[in-house]
Amino acid sequence: MTDQGARDFDTGTGERLSTRETAALLGVKPETVYAYVSRGQLSSVRAPGGRGSTFDADEVRALARRTGRRDPLPAGGADLVFRTGITLIDQDRYYYRGVDAGELALHHGYEEVAEWLWTGELRPGVRFSAPPQALTAARQAVAALPAHSGTTDRLRVAVVAAAAADPLRFDLSPASVLDAARGLIPTLVGALLPAAGAPADRVPASGAPVGDVGRTGTGPAGPGIAARLWPALTARPVGAASLAVLDTALALLIDHDLAASTLAVRVAASAHAHPYAVVSAGLGALEGPLHGAASGLAHRMLREVVERGGAAPVVADHLRTGRRIPGLGHRLYDGEDPRARVLFALLEDVPEAASALAAARDVVSTAARHVPLHANVDLALAVLSVSEAMPAEAGETVFAVARTAGWIAHALEEYAERPLRLRPRGQYTGPPPPQALPSPVISSIASSAPESRSGNAR
């Protein structure tokens, strides 16, 4: 059968593609297409006459969007496309275990969504508690850092301290990993210093009850993670509408498929690193300027737009100096980032956010005048941080705390896979062997030493 004949073959499920067309769309070799089939990532149907197979076009396009691949898998290399039941990104929406993530985040708090992602069970009103010994160790370690240390520095140190306080950290059974995760996240939040001017005891880190501040801070279960995180972000009093934005942002940011930090986490988990080390790997990758720090750039730009009264001069400055405009565009979405769409709608109910929200929309409309660009979640986080007098790094802090739950979910998946499977093969580009032994370089320090290496110096 010709390729066109394969395209015309219809089993009632929609457009069908031949093996060659599928390989071209995915940017891989035909044999790799069948590797995807063997891994359960594609389904195939034998073409009439038994010559070749056909593939559902929508399924192939969805796989292409998930993988973002345009080159073949290396022969004999590691798994570069991972099986995952956590997050699906498809057609400008994304789903946690098949449930629309935006809808889930609007109706359930951060801890509830984390439990859903970890276990597939929804536990209304669940709250995480920090183990006292881990929290004390983390706070002491953070307090020893220089005053100029950033939030990510504090989080990294807090993870190490919490790990040292947990003698059972090497137990990688799902129950033990989840127990560690439920204690680690509030430990990280409790170890952060209060924002300048914020009362140190505004929201207890231990989870003790506080006044009614909405879905994240009422009832005998005590405050949620969002309520406990708030005083580390700003000295302003917490309001129900603003807290709902923060809690929803945390839930929306829990996972986003295989971002750079999540890939680092899966590599660490593949080596059976304990969950604290896994989170440390994620935090290390997150600190890159092209990942977690992107929200800080959006914050600074948006604050400048508010101060200057319009986006045009700020956008012009960015373009004139060759800088990209932060907070716009996402490689996985053709339209608006669904996380930004949810947060912008909630920010409408925050009176303090009115000017920053208008500035964000001005940025979008100004920048998209000639090229269609859409807001991403960094711009939405910037609206919250600017309007609530948070520092520029607040978005990165929210991102790091939120994504810790997602990193744990990916670690749980990776622990169940073949160990050390994530071992890619390098393509050597150095001088061809065999090369002569290099000549030693004698430094001025070595030449002036009173005794040579062959002497009797002790």
Coordinates of C-alpha atoms in Angstrom, one line a residue:
M1 CA 0.0 0.0 0.0
T2 CA 1.2 3.5 -0.8
D3 CA 1.6 6.1 1.9
Q4 CA -1.5 7.9 0.5
G5 CA -3.4 4.7 0.7
A6 CA -2.4 4.3 4.3
R7 CA -3.6 7.8 4.9
D8 CA -7.0 7.0 3.4
F9 CA -7.4 3.9 5.5
D10 CA -10.0 4.6 8.2
T11 CA -11.0 2.4 11.1
G12 CA -13.6 4.9 12.3
T13 CA -11.2 6.7 14.8
G14 CA -10.1 9.5 12.5
E15 CA -7.2 10.2 10.2
R16 CA -4.6 7.5 9.9
L17 CA -0.9 7.9 9.1
S18 CA 1.6 5.5 7.6
T19 CA 4.8 4.6 9.4
R20 CA 6.8 6.9 7.2
E21 CA 4.4 9.8 7.8
T22 CA 4.4 9.1 11.6
A23 CA 8.2 9.1 11.7
A24 CA 8.3 12.4 9.7
L25 CA 5.9 14.0 12.1
L26 CA 7.7 12.9 15.2
G27 CA 11.2 13.6 13.7
V28 CA 12.4 10.0 14.3
K29 CA 13.4 7.0 12.3
P30 CA 10.7 4.4 11.4
E31 CA 12.2 1.8 13.8
T32 CA 11.8 4.3 16.6
V33 CA 8.0 4.5 15.8
Y34 CA 7.7 0.9 16.6
A35 CA 9.8 1.4 19.8
Y36 CA 7.1 3.9 20.9
V37 CA 4.5 1.2 20.1
S38 CA 6.4 -1.4 22.3
R39 CA 6.5 1.2 25.1
G40 CA 2.8 1.8 25.0
Q41 CA 3.2 5.4 23.8
L42 CA 1.5 4.7 20.4
S43 CA -1.1 2.3 19.2
S44 CA -1.0 0.8 15.7
V45 CA -3.3 -1.1 13.4
R46 CA -2.3 -3.3 10.6
A47 CA -3.1 -1.9 7.2
P48 CA -5.4 -3.8 4.8
G49 CA -3.4 -6.6 3.1
G50 CA -0.9 -6.8 6.0
R51 CA 1.6 -4.4 4.6
G52 CA 2.8 -2.1 7.3
S53 CA 0.9 -0.4 10.1
T54 CA -1.2 2.8 10.4
F55 CA -1.3 5.2 13.3
D56 CA -4.0 7.5 14.6
A57 CA -3.0 11.0 13.6
D58 CA -4.3 12.8 16.7
E59 CA -2.4 10.3 18.9
V60 CA 0.8 10.9 16.9
R61 CA 0.4 14.7 17.1
A62 CA -0.3 14.5 20.9
L63 CA 2.9 12.5 21.3
A64 CA 4.9 15.0 19.2
R65 CA 3.6 17.8 21.5
R66 CA 4.5 15.9 24.6
T67 CA 8.0 15.0 23.5
G68 CA 8.9 18.1 21.5
R69 CA 11.4 15.9 19.7
R70 CA 12.7 16.7 16.2
D71 CA 15.6 14.2 16.1
P72 CA 15.8 10.4 16.5
L73 CA 16.5 8.5 19.7
P74 CA 20.1 7.4 19.8
A75 CA 20.6 3.7 19.0
G76 CA 21.1 1.8 22.2
G77 CA 20.7 4.9 24.3
A78 CA 18.6 5.6 27.3
D79 CA 14.9 6.3 27.5
L80 CA 14.5 9.8 26.4
V81 CA 10.7 9.7 26.3
F82 CA 9.4 8.7 29.7
R83 CA 6.2 6.9 30.5
T84 CA 4.3 9.0 33.0
G85 CA 0.8 9.0 34.4
I86 CA 1.2 12.4 36.1
T87 CA 0.7 15.3 33.7
L88 CA -0.5 15.5 30.1
I89 CA -0.2 18.7 28.2
D90 CA -2.5 18.8 25.1
Q91 CA -4.1 21.5 23.0
D92 CA -3.4 24.5 25.3
R93 CA -4.6 22.6 28.4
Y94 CA -3.0 20.3 30.9
Y95 CA -4.2 17.5 33.1
Y96 CA -3.2 16.0 36.4
R97 CA -4.0 12.2 36.2
G98 CA -6.5 13.0 33.4
V99 CA -8.3 15.8 35.3
D100 CA -8.1 19.3 34.1
A101 CA -5.5 20.9 36.3
G102 CA -7.1 24.4 36.2
E103 CA -10.4 23.0 37.4
L104 CA -8.7 20.9 40.0
A105 CA -6.7 23.9 41.4
L106 CA -9.8 26.1 41.5
H107 CA -11.8 23.7 43.6
H108 CA -9.1 22.1 45.8
G109 CA -6.1 23.4 47.9
Y110 CA -2.5 22.7 47.2
E111 CA -2.2 19.8 49.7
E112 CA -5.3 18.2 48.2
V113 CA -4.0 18.4 44.7
A114 CA -0.6 17.1 45.8
E115 CA -2.2 14.1 47.4
W116 CA -4.2 13.5 44.2
L117 CA -1.0 13.6 42.1
W118 CA 0.8 11.3 44.5
T119 CA -1.8 8.7 45.2
G120 CA -4.8 9.2 42.8
E121 CA -6.9 9.9 45.9
L122 CA -8.6 13.2 46.9
R123 CA -8.4 13.9 50.6
P124 CA -10.5 17.0 51.4
G125 CA -9.0 19.2 54.1
V126 CA -5.6 17.4 54.3
R127 CA -2.8 19.4 55.9
F128 CA 0.9 18.7 56.0
S129 CA 2.9 19.0 59.3
A130 CA 6.6 19.6 59.7
P131 CA 8.4 17.2 62.0
P132 CA 9.7 19.3 64.9
Q133 CA 13.3 17.9 64.8
A134 CA 13.5 18.6 61.0
L135 CA 12.0 22.0 61.3
T136 CA 14.4 23.0 64.1
A137 CA 17.4 21.7 62.1
A138 CA 16.3 23.6 59.0
R139 CA 15.7 26.8 60.8
Q140 CA 19.1 26.7 62.5
A141 CA 20.8 25.9 59.2
V142 CA 19.0 28.8 57.4
A143 CA 19.8 31.2 60.2
A144 CA 23.5 30.5 59.8
L145 CA 23.4 31.8 56.1
P146 CA 24.7 35.2 55.2
A147 CA 22.1 37.9 55.4
H148 CA 22.2 38.5 51.6
S149 CA 21.3 34.8 50.9
G150 CA 18.3 34.4 48.6
T151 CA 15.2 32.3 49.1
T152 CA 16.5 29.5 46.9
D153 CA 19.7 29.4 49.0
R154 CA 17.6 28.9 52.1
L155 CA 15.4 26.2 50.6
R156 CA 18.5 24.2 49.4
V157 CA 20.0 24.4 52.9
A158 CA 16.7 23.6 54.5
V159 CA 16.4 20.4 52.4
V160 CA 19.9 19.2 53.4
A161 CA 19.1 19.9 57.1
A162 CA 15.8 18.1 56.9
A163 CA 17.5 15.1 55.3
A164 CA 20.1 14.9 58.1
A165 CA 17.3 14.9 60.6
D166 CA 15.6 11.9 59.0
P167 CA 17.4 8.6 59.6
L168 CA 14.7 6.8 57.4
R169 CA 15.4 8.9 54.3
F170 CA 17.0 5.9 52.5
D171 CA 13.8 3.9 52.7
L172 CA 12.4 4.3 49.1
S173 CA 9.1 2.5 49.7
P174 CA 6.1 4.6 48.5
A175 CA 4.8 4.9 52.0
S176 CA 8.1 6.2 53.4
V177 CA 8.7 8.6 50.5
L178 CA 5.2 10.1 50.9
D179 CA 5.7 10.4 54.6
A180 CA 8.9 12.3 54.0
A181 CA 7.3 14.5 51.4
R182 CA 4.4 15.5 53.7
G183 CA 6.9 16.6 56.3
L184 CA 9.4 18.2 53.9
I185 CA 7.1 20.7 52.2
P186 CA 6.0 22.4 55.5
T187 CA 9.6 22.2 56.8
L188 CA 10.8 24.2 53.8
V189 CA 8.1 26.8 54.3
G190 CA 8.6 27.0 58.0
A191 CA 12.4 27.5 57.6
L192 CA 11.9 30.6 55.4
L193 CA 12.4 33.9 57.2
P194 CA 9.5 36.3 57.5
A195 CA 9.4 39.1 55.0
A196 CA 10.8 42.4 56.2
G197 CA 8.2 44.0 58.5
A198 CA 6.1 40.8 58.8
P199 CA 5.4 39.6 62.4
A200 CA 7.4 36.4 62.9
D201 CA 4.4 34.6 64.5
R202 CA 1.7 35.7 62.1
V203 CA 1.0 32.1 60.8
P204 CA 2.4 29.2 62.8
A205 CA 4.6 26.9 60.7
S206 CA 3.5 23.9 62.7
G207 CA -0.1 24.0 61.4
A208 CA -1.8 25.3 64.5
P209 CA -5.3 26.8 63.8
V210 CA -5.6 30.4 62.8
G211 CA -8.5 32.7 62.0
D212 CA -10.8 32.2 59.0
V213 CA -8.8 33.2 55.9
G214 CA -10.6 31.1 53.4
R215 CA -10.2 27.5 52.2
T216 CA -6.5 27.3 53.3
G217 CA -6.7 28.4 56.9
T218 CA -9.8 27.5 58.7
G219 CA -10.9 24.6 60.9
P220 CA -9.1 22.3 63.3
A221 CA -6.7 21.1 60.6
G222 CA -5.1 24.5 60.7
P223 CA -3.6 26.6 58.0
G224 CA -2.6 25.2 54.6
I225 CA 0.8 25.7 53.0
A226 CA -0.4 28.9 51.2
A227 CA -1.3 30.6 54.5
R228 CA 2.0 29.6 56.1
L229 CA 4.0 30.7 53.1
W230 CA 2.3 34.2 52.8
P231 CA 4.3 35.9 55.6
A232 CA 7.6 34.8 54.0
L233 CA 6.6 36.6 50.9
T234 CA 5.2 39.9 52.1
A235 CA 4.6 42.0 55.2
R236 CA 1.1 42.8 54.1
P237 CA -1.9 41.2 55.9
V238 CA -3.3 38.2 54.2
G239 CA -6.7 38.6 52.5
A240 CA -9.0 35.8 51.4
A241 CA -8.9 36.7 47.7
S242 CA -5.1 37.1 47.6
L243 CA -4.6 33.9 49.5
A244 CA -6.9 32.1 47.1
V245 CA -4.7 33.3 44.2
L246 CA -1.5 32.0 46.0
D247 CA -3.1 28.7 46.9
T248 CA -4.3 28.2 43.4
A249 CA -0.9 29.2 42.0
L250 CA 0.8 26.6 44.2
A251 CA -1.6 23.9 42.9
L252 CA -1.2 24.9 39.3
L253 CA 2.6 24.8 39.5
I254 CA 2.9 21.4 41.1
D255 CA 3.9 19.8 37.8
H256 CA 4.3 20.6 34.2
D257 CA 5.6 17.4 32.5
L258 CA 9.3 17.1 32.1
A259 CA 10.6 20.6 32.7
A260 CA 14.4 20.9 33.2
S261 CA 14.2 20.6 37.0
T262 CA 11.9 17.6 36.7
L263 CA 14.3 15.9 34.4
A264 CA 17.1 16.4 36.9
V265 CA 14.8 14.9 39.6
R266 CA 14.2 11.8 37.4
V267 CA 17.9 11.3 36.8
A268 CA 18.6 11.5 40.5
A269 CA 15.7 9.1 41.3
S270 CA 17.0 6.7 38.7
A271 CA 20.1 6.4 40.7
H272 CA 17.9 5.8 43.8
A273 CA 18.8 9.0 45.5
H274 CA 16.6 9.5 48.5
P275 CA 13.7 12.0 48.2
Y276 CA 15.5 14.9 49.9
A277 CA 18.4 14.5 47.4
V278 CA 15.9 14.3 44.6
V279 CA 14.4 17.6 45.7
S280 CA 17.9 19.1 46.0
A281 CA 18.5 18.1 42.4
G282 CA 15.3 19.9 41.3
L283 CA 16.2 23.0 43.2
G284 CA 19.6 23.1 41.6
A285 CA 18.2 23.1 38.1
L286 CA 15.4 25.5 39.1
E287 CA 17.8 28.2 40.0
G288 CA 18.9 28.6 36.4
P289 CA 18.0 32.0 34.8
L290 CA 16.0 30.2 32.1
H291 CA 13.8 28.3 34.5
G292 CA 12.8 29.4 38.0
A293 CA 14.3 32.9 37.8
A294 CA 12.1 33.8 34.8
S295 CA 9.4 35.1 37.1
G296 CA 11.7 37.6 38.7
L297 CA 12.4 39.2 35.3
A298 CA 8.6 39.5 34.7
H299 CA 8.2 41.1 38.2
R300 CA 10.8 43.7 37.5
M301 CA 9.4 44.5 34.1
L302 CA 5.8 44.8 35.4
R303 CA 6.8 47.0 38.2
E304 CA 8.6 49.3 35.8
V305 CA 5.4 49.4 33.6
V306 CA 3.3 50.4 36.6
E307 CA 5.8 53.1 37.6
R308 CA 6.1 54.5 34.1
G309 CA 2.4 54.4 33.5
G310 CA 2.4 52.3 30.3
A311 CA 4.0 49.3 28.6
A312 CA 5.2 51.0 25.4
P313 CA 8.4 52.6 26.7
V314 CA 9.3 49.5 28.7
V315 CA 8.7 47.1 25.7
A316 CA 10.7 49.5 23.5
D317 CA 13.6 49.4 25.9
H318 CA 13.6 45.6 25.9
L319 CA 13.5 45.4 22.1
R320 CA 16.2 48.1 21.7
T321 CA 18.6 46.3 24.0
G322 CA 17.9 42.9 22.4
R323 CA 16.2 41.4 25.5
R324 CA 13.2 39.2 25.2
I325 CA 10.0 40.4 26.9
P326 CA 9.5 38.3 30.0
G327 CA 6.2 36.8 30.9
L328 CA 5.2 36.2 27.3
G329 CA 5.0 33.0 25.3
H330 CA 5.5 29.3 26.1
R331 CA 7.0 26.6 23.9
L332 CA 4.2 24.1 24.9
Y333 CA 1.2 26.4 24.2
D334 CA 0.1 28.1 21.1
G335 CA -2.3 30.3 23.0
E336 CA -2.4 31.7 26.5
D337 CA -0.8 29.6 29.2
P338 CA -3.8 27.9 31.0
R339 CA -2.1 28.6 34.3
A340 CA -2.0 32.3 33.6
R341 CA -5.6 32.3 32.4
V342 CA -6.8 30.8 35.7
L343 CA -4.8 33.2 37.8
F344 CA -5.8 36.3 35.9
A345 CA -9.4 35.5 36.5
L346 CA -8.8 35.2 40.2
L347 CA -6.8 38.4 40.3
E348 CA -9.8 40.3 39.1
D349 CA -11.2 39.8 42.6
V350 CA -8.2 41.3 44.3
P351 CA -8.6 45.1 44.5
E352 CA -4.9 45.7 45.2
A353 CA -4.1 43.9 41.9
A354 CA -6.0 46.3 39.6
S355 CA -3.1 48.4 38.4
A356 CA -0.7 45.5 38.0
L357 CA -3.3 43.5 36.1
A358 CA -3.9 46.4 33.8
A359 CA -0.2 46.8 33.3
A360 CA 0.1 43.1 32.4
R361 CA -2.6 43.4 29.8
D362 CA -0.9 46.4 28.4
V363 CA 2.3 44.5 28.0
V364 CA 0.5 41.7 26.2
S365 CA -1.4 44.0 23.8
T366 CA 1.7 46.1 23.1
A367 CA 4.1 43.2 22.5
A368 CA 1.6 41.3 20.4
R369 CA 0.9 44.2 18.0
H370 CA 2.9 42.5 15.2
V371 CA 3.6 39.0 16.4
P372 CA 0.9 37.0 18.4
L373 CA 2.2 36.5 21.9
H374 CA 0.3 35.4 25.0
A375 CA 0.8 35.7 28.7
N376 CA 2.5 32.8 30.6
V377 CA 2.3 32.0 34.3
D378 CA 5.4 34.1 35.1
L379 CA 3.4 37.3 34.1
A380 CA 0.5 36.2 36.3
L381 CA 2.8 35.5 39.3
A382 CA 4.3 39.0 38.7
V383 CA 0.9 40.6 39.0
L384 CA 0.4 39.0 42.4
S385 CA 3.9 39.8 43.6
V386 CA 3.9 43.4 42.4
S387 CA 0.4 44.1 43.7
E388 CA 1.2 42.6 47.2
A389 CA 4.6 44.3 47.6
M390 CA 6.5 41.0 47.4
P391 CA 10.1 40.9 46.3
A392 CA 11.1 40.0 42.8
E393 CA 12.1 36.5 43.9
A394 CA 8.7 35.7 45.3
G395 CA 7.5 34.0 42.1
E396 CA 10.5 31.7 42.2
T397 CA 9.8 30.9 45.9
V398 CA 6.2 30.0 45.0
F399 CA 7.4 27.9 42.1
A400 CA 10.0 26.0 44.2
V401 CA 7.6 25.2 47.0
A402 CA 4.8 24.1 44.6
R403 CA 7.0 22.0 42.4
T404 CA 8.5 20.1 45.3
A405 CA 5.3 18.0 45.3
G406 CA 5.6 17.3 41.6
W407 CA 9.2 16.3 42.0
I408 CA 8.2 13.8 44.6
A409 CA 5.5 12.4 42.2
H410 CA 8.1 11.9 39.5
A411 CA 10.5 10.3 41.9
L412 CA 7.9 7.8 42.9
E413 CA 7.4 6.9 39.3
E414 CA 11.1 6.7 38.6
Y415 CA 11.8 4.5 41.7
A416 CA 9.5 1.9 40.1
E417 CA 11.5 1.9 36.8
R418 CA 14.7 0.0 36.0
P419 CA 17.5 1.6 38.0
L420 CA 20.1 3.8 36.2
R421 CA 18.1 3.6 33.0
L422 CA 18.8 7.3 32.4
R423 CA 22.3 6.9 31.2
P424 CA 22.7 8.5 27.8
R425 CA 25.6 7.8 25.6
G426 CA 28.0 10.7 24.8
Q427 CA 29.1 11.5 21.3
Y428 CA 32.9 12.0 21.7
T429 CA 34.3 15.0 19.8
G430 CA 37.8 15.1 21.2
P431 CA 41.1 14.3 19.5
P432 CA 41.2 10.7 18.1
P433 CA 43.2 8.2 20.2
P434 CA 45.8 7.1 20.8
Q435 CA 47.5 10.4 21.7
A436 CA 51.0 10.8 23.1
L437 CA 51.3 11.3 26.8
P438 CA 51.1 15.1 27.5
S439 CA 54.2 17.0 28.5
P440 CA 54.1 18.1 32.1
V441 CA 53.7 21.8 32.7
I442 CA 56.1 23.0 35.4
S443 CA 54.6 25.9 37.3
S444 CA 56.7 28.7 38.9
I445 CA 55.6 27.4 42.3
A446 CA 56.8 23.9 41.6
S447 CA 60.2 25.1 40.2
S448 CA 60.9 27.2 43.2
A449 CA 60.1 24.4 45.7
P450 CA 63.1 23.3 47.8
E451 CA 62.6 19.6 47.2
S452 CA 61.3 17.8 44.2
R453 CA 58.4 15.3 44.2
S454 CA 61.0 12.5 44.0
G455 CA 62.8 13.7 47.2
N456 CA 62.1 12.9 50.8
A457 CA 59.8 15.7 51.5
R458 CA 57.3 14.8 54.2

